[in-house]
mmCIF file of N, CA and C in Angstrom:
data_model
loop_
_atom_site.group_PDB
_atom_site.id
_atom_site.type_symbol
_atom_site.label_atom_id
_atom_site.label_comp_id
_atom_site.label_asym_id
_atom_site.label_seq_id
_atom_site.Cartn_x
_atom_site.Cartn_y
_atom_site.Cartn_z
ATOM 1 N N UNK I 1298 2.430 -6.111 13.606
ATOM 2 C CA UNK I 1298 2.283 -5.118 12.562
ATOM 3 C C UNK I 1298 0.812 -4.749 12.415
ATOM 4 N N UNK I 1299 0.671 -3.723 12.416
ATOM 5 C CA UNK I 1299 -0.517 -2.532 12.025
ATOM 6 C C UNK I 1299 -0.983 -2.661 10.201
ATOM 7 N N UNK I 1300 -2.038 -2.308 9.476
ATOM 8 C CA UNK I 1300 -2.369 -2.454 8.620
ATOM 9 C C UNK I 1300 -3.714 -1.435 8.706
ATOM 10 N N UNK I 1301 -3.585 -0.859 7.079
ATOM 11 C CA UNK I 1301 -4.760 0.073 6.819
ATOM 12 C C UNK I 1301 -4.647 -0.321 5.194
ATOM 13 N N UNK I 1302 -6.202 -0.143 4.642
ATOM 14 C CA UNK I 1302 -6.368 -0.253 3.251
ATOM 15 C C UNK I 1302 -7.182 1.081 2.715
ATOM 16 N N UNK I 1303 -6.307 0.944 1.823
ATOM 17 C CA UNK I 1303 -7.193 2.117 0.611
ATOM 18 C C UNK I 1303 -7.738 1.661 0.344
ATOM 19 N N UNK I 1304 -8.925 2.015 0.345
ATOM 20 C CA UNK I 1304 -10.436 1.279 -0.610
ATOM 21 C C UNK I 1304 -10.800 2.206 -1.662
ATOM 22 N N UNK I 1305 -11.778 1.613 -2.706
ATOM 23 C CA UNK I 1305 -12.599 1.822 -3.637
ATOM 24 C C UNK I 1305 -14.117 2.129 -2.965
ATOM 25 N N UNK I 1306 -14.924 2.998 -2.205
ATOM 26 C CA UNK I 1306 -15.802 2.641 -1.583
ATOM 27 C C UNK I 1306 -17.217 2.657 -2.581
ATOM 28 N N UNK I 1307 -17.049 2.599 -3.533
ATOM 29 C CA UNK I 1307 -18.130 2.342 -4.645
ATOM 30 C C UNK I 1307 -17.828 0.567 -4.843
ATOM 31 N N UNK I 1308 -16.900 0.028 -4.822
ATOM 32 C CA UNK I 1308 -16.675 -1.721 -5.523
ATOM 33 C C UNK I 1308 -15.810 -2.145 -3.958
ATOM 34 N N UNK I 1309 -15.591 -1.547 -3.108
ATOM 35 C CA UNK I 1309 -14.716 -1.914 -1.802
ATOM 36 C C UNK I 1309 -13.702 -2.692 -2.601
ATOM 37 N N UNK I 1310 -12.925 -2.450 -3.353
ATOM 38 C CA UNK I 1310 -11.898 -2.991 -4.124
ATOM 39 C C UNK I 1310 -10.489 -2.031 -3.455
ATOM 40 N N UNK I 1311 -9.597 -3.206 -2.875
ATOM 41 C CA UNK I 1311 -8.616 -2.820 -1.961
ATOM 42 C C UNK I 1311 -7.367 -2.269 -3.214
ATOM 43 N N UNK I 1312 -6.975 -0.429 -3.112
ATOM 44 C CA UNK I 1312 -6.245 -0.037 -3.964
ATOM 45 C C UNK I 1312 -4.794 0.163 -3.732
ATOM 46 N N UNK I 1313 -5.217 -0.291 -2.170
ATOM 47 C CA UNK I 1313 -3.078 -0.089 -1.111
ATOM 48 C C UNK I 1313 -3.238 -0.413 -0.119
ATOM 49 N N UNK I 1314 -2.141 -1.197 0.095
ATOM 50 C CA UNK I 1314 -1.942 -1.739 1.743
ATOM 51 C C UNK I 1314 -0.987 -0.642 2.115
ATOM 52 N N UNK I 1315 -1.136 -0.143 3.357
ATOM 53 C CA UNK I 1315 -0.286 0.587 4.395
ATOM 54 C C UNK I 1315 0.017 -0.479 5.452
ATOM 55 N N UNK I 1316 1.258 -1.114 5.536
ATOM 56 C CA UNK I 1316 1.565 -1.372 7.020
ATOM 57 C C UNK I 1316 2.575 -0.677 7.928
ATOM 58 N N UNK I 1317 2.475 -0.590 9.217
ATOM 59 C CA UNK I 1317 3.518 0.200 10.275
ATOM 60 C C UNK I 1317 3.773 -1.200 10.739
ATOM 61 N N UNK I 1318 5.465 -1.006 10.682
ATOM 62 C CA UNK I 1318 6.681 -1.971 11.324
ATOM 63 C C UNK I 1318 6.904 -1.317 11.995
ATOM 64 N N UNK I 1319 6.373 -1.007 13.623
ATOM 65 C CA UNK I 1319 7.525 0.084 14.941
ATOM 66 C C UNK I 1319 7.107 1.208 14.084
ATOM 67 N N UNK I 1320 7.905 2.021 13.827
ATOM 68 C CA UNK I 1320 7.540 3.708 13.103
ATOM 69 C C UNK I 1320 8.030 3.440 11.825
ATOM 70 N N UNK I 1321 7.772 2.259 11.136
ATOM 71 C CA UNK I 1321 7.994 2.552 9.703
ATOM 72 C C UNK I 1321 6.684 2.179 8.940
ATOM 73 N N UNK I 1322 6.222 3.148 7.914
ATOM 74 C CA UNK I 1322 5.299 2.493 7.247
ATOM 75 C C UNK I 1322 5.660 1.989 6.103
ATOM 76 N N UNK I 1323 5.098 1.250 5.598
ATOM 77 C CA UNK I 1323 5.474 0.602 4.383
ATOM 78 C C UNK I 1323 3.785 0.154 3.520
ATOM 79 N N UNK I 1324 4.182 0.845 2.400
ATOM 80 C CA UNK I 1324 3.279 0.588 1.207
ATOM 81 C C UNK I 1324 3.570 0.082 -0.029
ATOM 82 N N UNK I 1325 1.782 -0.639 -0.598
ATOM 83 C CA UNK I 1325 2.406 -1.505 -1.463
ATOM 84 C C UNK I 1325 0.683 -1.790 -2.441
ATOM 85 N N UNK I 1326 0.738 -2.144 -3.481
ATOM 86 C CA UNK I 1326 -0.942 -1.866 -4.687
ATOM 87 C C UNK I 1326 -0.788 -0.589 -5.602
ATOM 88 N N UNK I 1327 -1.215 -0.685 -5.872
ATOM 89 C CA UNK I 1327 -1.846 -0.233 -7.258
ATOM 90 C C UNK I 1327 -1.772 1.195 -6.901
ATOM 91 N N UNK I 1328 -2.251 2.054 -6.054
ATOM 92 C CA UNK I 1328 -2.209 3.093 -5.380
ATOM 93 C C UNK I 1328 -1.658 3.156 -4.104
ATOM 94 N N UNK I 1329 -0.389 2.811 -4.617
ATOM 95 C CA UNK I 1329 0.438 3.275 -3.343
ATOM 96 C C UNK I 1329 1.315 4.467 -3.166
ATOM 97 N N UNK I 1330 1.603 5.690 -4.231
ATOM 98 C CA UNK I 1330 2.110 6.534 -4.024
ATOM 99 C C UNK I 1330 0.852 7.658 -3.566
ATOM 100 N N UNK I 1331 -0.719 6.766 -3.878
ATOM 101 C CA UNK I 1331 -1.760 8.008 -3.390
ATOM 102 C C UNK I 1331 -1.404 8.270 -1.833
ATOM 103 N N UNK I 1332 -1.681 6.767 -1.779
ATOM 104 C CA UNK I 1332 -1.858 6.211 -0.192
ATOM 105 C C UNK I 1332 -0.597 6.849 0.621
ATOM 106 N N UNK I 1333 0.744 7.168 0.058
ATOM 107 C CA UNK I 1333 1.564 7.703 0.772
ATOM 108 C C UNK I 1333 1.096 9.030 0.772
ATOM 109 N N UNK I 1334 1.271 9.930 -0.251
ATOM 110 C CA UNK I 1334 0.243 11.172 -0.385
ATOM 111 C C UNK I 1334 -0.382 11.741 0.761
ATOM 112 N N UNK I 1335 -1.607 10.517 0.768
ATOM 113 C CA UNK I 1335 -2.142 10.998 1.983
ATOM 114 C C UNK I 1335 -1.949 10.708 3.295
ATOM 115 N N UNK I 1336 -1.274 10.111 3.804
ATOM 116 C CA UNK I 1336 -0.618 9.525 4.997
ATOM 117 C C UNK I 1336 0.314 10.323 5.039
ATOM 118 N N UNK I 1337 1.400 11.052 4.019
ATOM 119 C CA UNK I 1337 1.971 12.556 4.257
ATOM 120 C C UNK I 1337 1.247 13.786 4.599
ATOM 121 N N UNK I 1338 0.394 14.347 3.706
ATOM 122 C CA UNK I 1338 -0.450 15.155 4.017
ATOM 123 C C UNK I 1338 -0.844 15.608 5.587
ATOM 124 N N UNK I 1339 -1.725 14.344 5.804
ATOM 125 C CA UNK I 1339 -1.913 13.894 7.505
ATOM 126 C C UNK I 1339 -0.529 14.538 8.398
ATOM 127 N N UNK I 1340 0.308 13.901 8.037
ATOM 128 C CA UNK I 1340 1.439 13.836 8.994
ATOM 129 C C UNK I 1340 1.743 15.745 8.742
ATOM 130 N N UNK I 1341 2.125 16.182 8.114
ATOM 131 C CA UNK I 1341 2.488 17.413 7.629
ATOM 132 C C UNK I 1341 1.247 18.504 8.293
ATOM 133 N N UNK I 1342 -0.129 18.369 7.938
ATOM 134 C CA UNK I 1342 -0.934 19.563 8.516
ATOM 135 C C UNK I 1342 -0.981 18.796 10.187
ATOM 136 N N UNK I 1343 -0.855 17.769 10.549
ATOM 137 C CA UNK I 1343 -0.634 17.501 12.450
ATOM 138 C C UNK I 1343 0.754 18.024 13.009
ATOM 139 N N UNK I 1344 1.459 17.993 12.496
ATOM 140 C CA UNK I 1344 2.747 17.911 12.748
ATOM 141 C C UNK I 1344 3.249 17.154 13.568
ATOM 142 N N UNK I 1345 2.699 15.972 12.950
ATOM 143 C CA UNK I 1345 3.185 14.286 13.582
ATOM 144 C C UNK I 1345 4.134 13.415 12.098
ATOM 145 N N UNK I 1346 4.810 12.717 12.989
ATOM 146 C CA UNK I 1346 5.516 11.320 12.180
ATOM 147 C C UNK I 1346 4.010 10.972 11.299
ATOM 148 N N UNK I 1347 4.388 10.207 9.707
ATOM 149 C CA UNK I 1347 4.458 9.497 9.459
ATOM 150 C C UNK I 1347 3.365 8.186 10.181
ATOM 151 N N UNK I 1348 4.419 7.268 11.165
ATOM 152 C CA UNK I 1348 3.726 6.635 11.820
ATOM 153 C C UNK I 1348 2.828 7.140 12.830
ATOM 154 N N UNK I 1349 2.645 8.127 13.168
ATOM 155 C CA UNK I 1349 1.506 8.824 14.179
ATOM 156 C C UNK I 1349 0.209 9.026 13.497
ATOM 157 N N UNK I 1350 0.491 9.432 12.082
ATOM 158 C CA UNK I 1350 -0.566 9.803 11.158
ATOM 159 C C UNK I 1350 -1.534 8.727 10.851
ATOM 160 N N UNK I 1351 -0.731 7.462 10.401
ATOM 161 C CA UNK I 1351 -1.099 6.074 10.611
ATOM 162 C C UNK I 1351 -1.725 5.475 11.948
ATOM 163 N N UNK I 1352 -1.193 5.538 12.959
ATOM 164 C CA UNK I 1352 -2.602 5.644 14.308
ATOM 165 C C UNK I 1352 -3.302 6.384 14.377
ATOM 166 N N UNK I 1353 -3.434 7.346 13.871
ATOM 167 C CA UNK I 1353 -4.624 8.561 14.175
ATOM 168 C C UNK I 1353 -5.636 7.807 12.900
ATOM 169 N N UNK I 1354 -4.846 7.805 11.462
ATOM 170 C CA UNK I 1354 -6.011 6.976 10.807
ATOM 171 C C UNK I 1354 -6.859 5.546 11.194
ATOM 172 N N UNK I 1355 -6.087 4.713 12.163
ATOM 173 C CA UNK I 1355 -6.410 3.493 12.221
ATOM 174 C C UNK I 1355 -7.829 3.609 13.462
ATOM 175 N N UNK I 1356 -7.611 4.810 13.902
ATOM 176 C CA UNK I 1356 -8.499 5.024 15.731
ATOM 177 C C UNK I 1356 -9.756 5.844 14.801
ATOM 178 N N UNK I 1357 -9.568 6.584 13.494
ATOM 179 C CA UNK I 1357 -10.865 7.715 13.177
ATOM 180 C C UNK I 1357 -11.250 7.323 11.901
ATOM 181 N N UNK I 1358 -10.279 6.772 11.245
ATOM 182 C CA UNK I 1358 -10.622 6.377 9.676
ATOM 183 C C UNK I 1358 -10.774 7.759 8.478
ATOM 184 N N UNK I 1359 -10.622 7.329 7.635
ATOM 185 C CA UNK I 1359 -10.720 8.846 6.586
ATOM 186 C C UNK I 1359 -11.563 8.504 5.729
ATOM 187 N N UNK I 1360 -12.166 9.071 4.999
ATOM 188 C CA UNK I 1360 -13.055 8.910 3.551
ATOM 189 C C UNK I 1360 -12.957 10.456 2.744
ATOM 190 N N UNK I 1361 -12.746 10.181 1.547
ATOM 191 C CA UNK I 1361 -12.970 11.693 0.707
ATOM 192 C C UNK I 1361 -13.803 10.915 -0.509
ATOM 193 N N UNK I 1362 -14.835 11.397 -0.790
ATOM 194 C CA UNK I 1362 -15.649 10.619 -2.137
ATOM 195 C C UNK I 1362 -15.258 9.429 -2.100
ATOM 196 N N UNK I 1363 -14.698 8.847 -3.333
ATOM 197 C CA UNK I 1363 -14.850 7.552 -3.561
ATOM 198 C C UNK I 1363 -13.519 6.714 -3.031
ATOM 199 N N UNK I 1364 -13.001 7.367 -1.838
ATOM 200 C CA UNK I 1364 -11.552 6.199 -1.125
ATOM 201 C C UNK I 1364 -12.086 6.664 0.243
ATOM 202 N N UNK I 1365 -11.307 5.351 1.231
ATOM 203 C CA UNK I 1365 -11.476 5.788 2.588
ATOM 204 C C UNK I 1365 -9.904 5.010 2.767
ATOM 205 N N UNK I 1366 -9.804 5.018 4.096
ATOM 206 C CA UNK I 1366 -8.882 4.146 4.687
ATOM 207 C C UNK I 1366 -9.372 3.741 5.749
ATOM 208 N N UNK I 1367 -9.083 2.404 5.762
ATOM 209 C CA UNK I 1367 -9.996 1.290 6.488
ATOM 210 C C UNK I 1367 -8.897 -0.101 7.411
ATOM 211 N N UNK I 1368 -9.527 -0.574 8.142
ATOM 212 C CA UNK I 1368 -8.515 -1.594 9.142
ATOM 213 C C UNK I 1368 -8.935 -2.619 7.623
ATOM 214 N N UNK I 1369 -8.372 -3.220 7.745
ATOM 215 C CA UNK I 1369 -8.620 -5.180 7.471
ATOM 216 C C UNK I 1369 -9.408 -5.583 7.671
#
């Protein structure tokens, strides 16, 4: 299993775990309907799965102001 975190990048305070099981992701914290949000988003303007969106984040990483998504 694969893993990405929402961070806080002002306190690096972890706000959602994303993990991919095979092509399922699964989320879970405090901000986990953001974290889906944007892991939809992704998937929707690529016009990739879900889990594709989730490797493309894990290989380039994202940041907008104060969140990124980050490995472990």
């Amino acid at each position: 299993m694969a893993e990405l975190l929402l961070v806080d990048t002002e306190t690096d305070a972890e706000r959602a775990r994303l993990t991919l099981d095979g092509d399922e992701v699964r989320y879970s914290g405090e901000d986990a309907d953001l974290a889906r949000d944007i892991l939809r988003d992704r998937a929707r303007a690529r016009d990739v799965t879900e889990a594709e969106a989730f490797r493309q984040y894990r290989r380039w990483g994202w940041a907008n102001g104060p969140l990124a998504l980050r490995t472990p």
